[in-house]
Each structure stands twice: as C-alpha cells, then as structure tokens.
Amino acid sequence: MASRVSLKTKGKGGKGSKGSDEKSTTQCLKEWSTWAMKKAKVVTHYGFIPLVIIIGMNSEPKPQLYQLLSP
C-alpha cells in the first residue's frame, strides 16, 4: 500500500485568486499601520517628558536636574 501525494490548493483557484491576494495585502497594511500608530502613541506619551529633560540638560548654561524640574 503506497501512499499517494495530492497537490491540492486551498481556497479558490483561477481568476479570483489575484483579488483575494490584493485584499489580504491591504488588510495586512491596515493592521500594520494600526499597530504602528498604537506603538507610536505609547512612545510619544512616555517619551516626551524625558526628551524635554535631556534637551534641557544639554543646553548652555548647564542647569542642574532640580532646576529643570522646579517651576
């Protein structure tokens, strides 16, 4: 009893396959852009104040950290 290998493709074959590829590509692009925007929002939220402090520490006349944090 020899096993037979079958080369069947999943999904619709023929003319409709190109449209589904484009649809999946646009869906992937939408998912990726949504993911990237969520990550960018988090990075901006938690990185803004430290960025301001670092820029302030590198300016002339070199202030101390408590001078930057006090009003």
Coordinates of C-alpha atoms in Angstrom, one line a residue:
M1 CA 0.0 0.0 0.0
A2 CA 1.8 3.1 -1.2
S3 CA 0.5 6.5 -0.1
R4 CA -0.3 9.0 -2.7
V5 CA 0.6 12.6 -2.5
S6 CA -2.0 15.0 -3.6
L7 CA -1.2 18.6 -4.7
K8 CA -4.4 20.4 -3.9
T9 CA -4.5 24.1 -3.3
K10 CA -6.6 25.7 -0.7
G11 CA -9.1 28.4 -1.4
K12 CA -10.5 29.4 -4.8
G13 CA -8.2 28.9 -7.7
G14 CA -8.2 30.6 -11.1
K15 CA -9.3 34.2 -11.8
G16 CA -10.4 35.2 -8.3
S17 CA -7.1 34.5 -6.6
K18 CA -5.5 37.8 -7.6
G19 CA -8.3 39.8 -6.0
S20 CA -8.0 37.9 -2.7
D21 CA -4.2 38.5 -2.7
E22 CA -4.8 42.2 -3.0
K23 CA -7.4 42.2 -0.4
S24 CA -5.1 40.3 2.1
T25 CA -2.3 42.8 1.3
T26 CA -4.5 45.8 2.0
Q27 CA -5.8 44.1 5.2
C28 CA -2.2 43.4 6.3
L29 CA -1.3 47.0 5.6
K30 CA -4.2 48.3 7.6
E31 CA -3.3 46.0 10.5
W32 CA 0.3 47.0 10.4
S33 CA -0.5 50.7 10.3
T34 CA -2.9 50.4 13.2
W35 CA -0.2 48.5 15.2
A36 CA 2.4 51.1 14.4
M37 CA 0.2 54.0 15.4
K38 CA -0.6 52.4 18.7
K39 CA 3.1 51.9 19.4
A40 CA 3.9 55.5 18.3
K41 CA 1.2 56.8 20.7
V42 CA 2.7 54.9 23.6
V43 CA 6.3 56.0 22.8
T44 CA 5.2 59.6 22.5
H45 CA 3.2 59.5 25.7
Y46 CA 6.1 58.1 27.8
G47 CA 9.0 59.7 26.0
F48 CA 8.0 63.4 25.7
I49 CA 9.0 64.5 29.3
P50 CA 12.3 62.6 29.3
L51 CA 13.1 64.1 25.9
V52 CA 12.5 67.6 27.2
I53 CA 14.7 66.9 30.2
I54 CA 17.5 65.6 28.1
I55 CA 17.4 68.6 25.7
G56 CA 17.4 70.9 28.7
M57 CA 20.4 69.2 30.2
N58 CA 22.4 69.6 27.0
S59 CA 21.7 73.3 26.6
E60 CA 24.0 76.2 27.6
P61 CA 24.3 77.3 30.7
K62 CA 24.2 73.7 32.0
P63 CA 21.3 73.6 34.6
Q64 CA 21.1 71.1 37.3
L65 CA 18.3 68.5 37.3
Y66 CA 16.4 70.1 40.2
Q67 CA 16.5 73.4 38.3
L68 CA 14.8 71.8 35.3
L69 CA 12.1 70.1 37.4
S70 CA 11.3 73.1 39.6
P71 CA 8.7 75.7 38.3

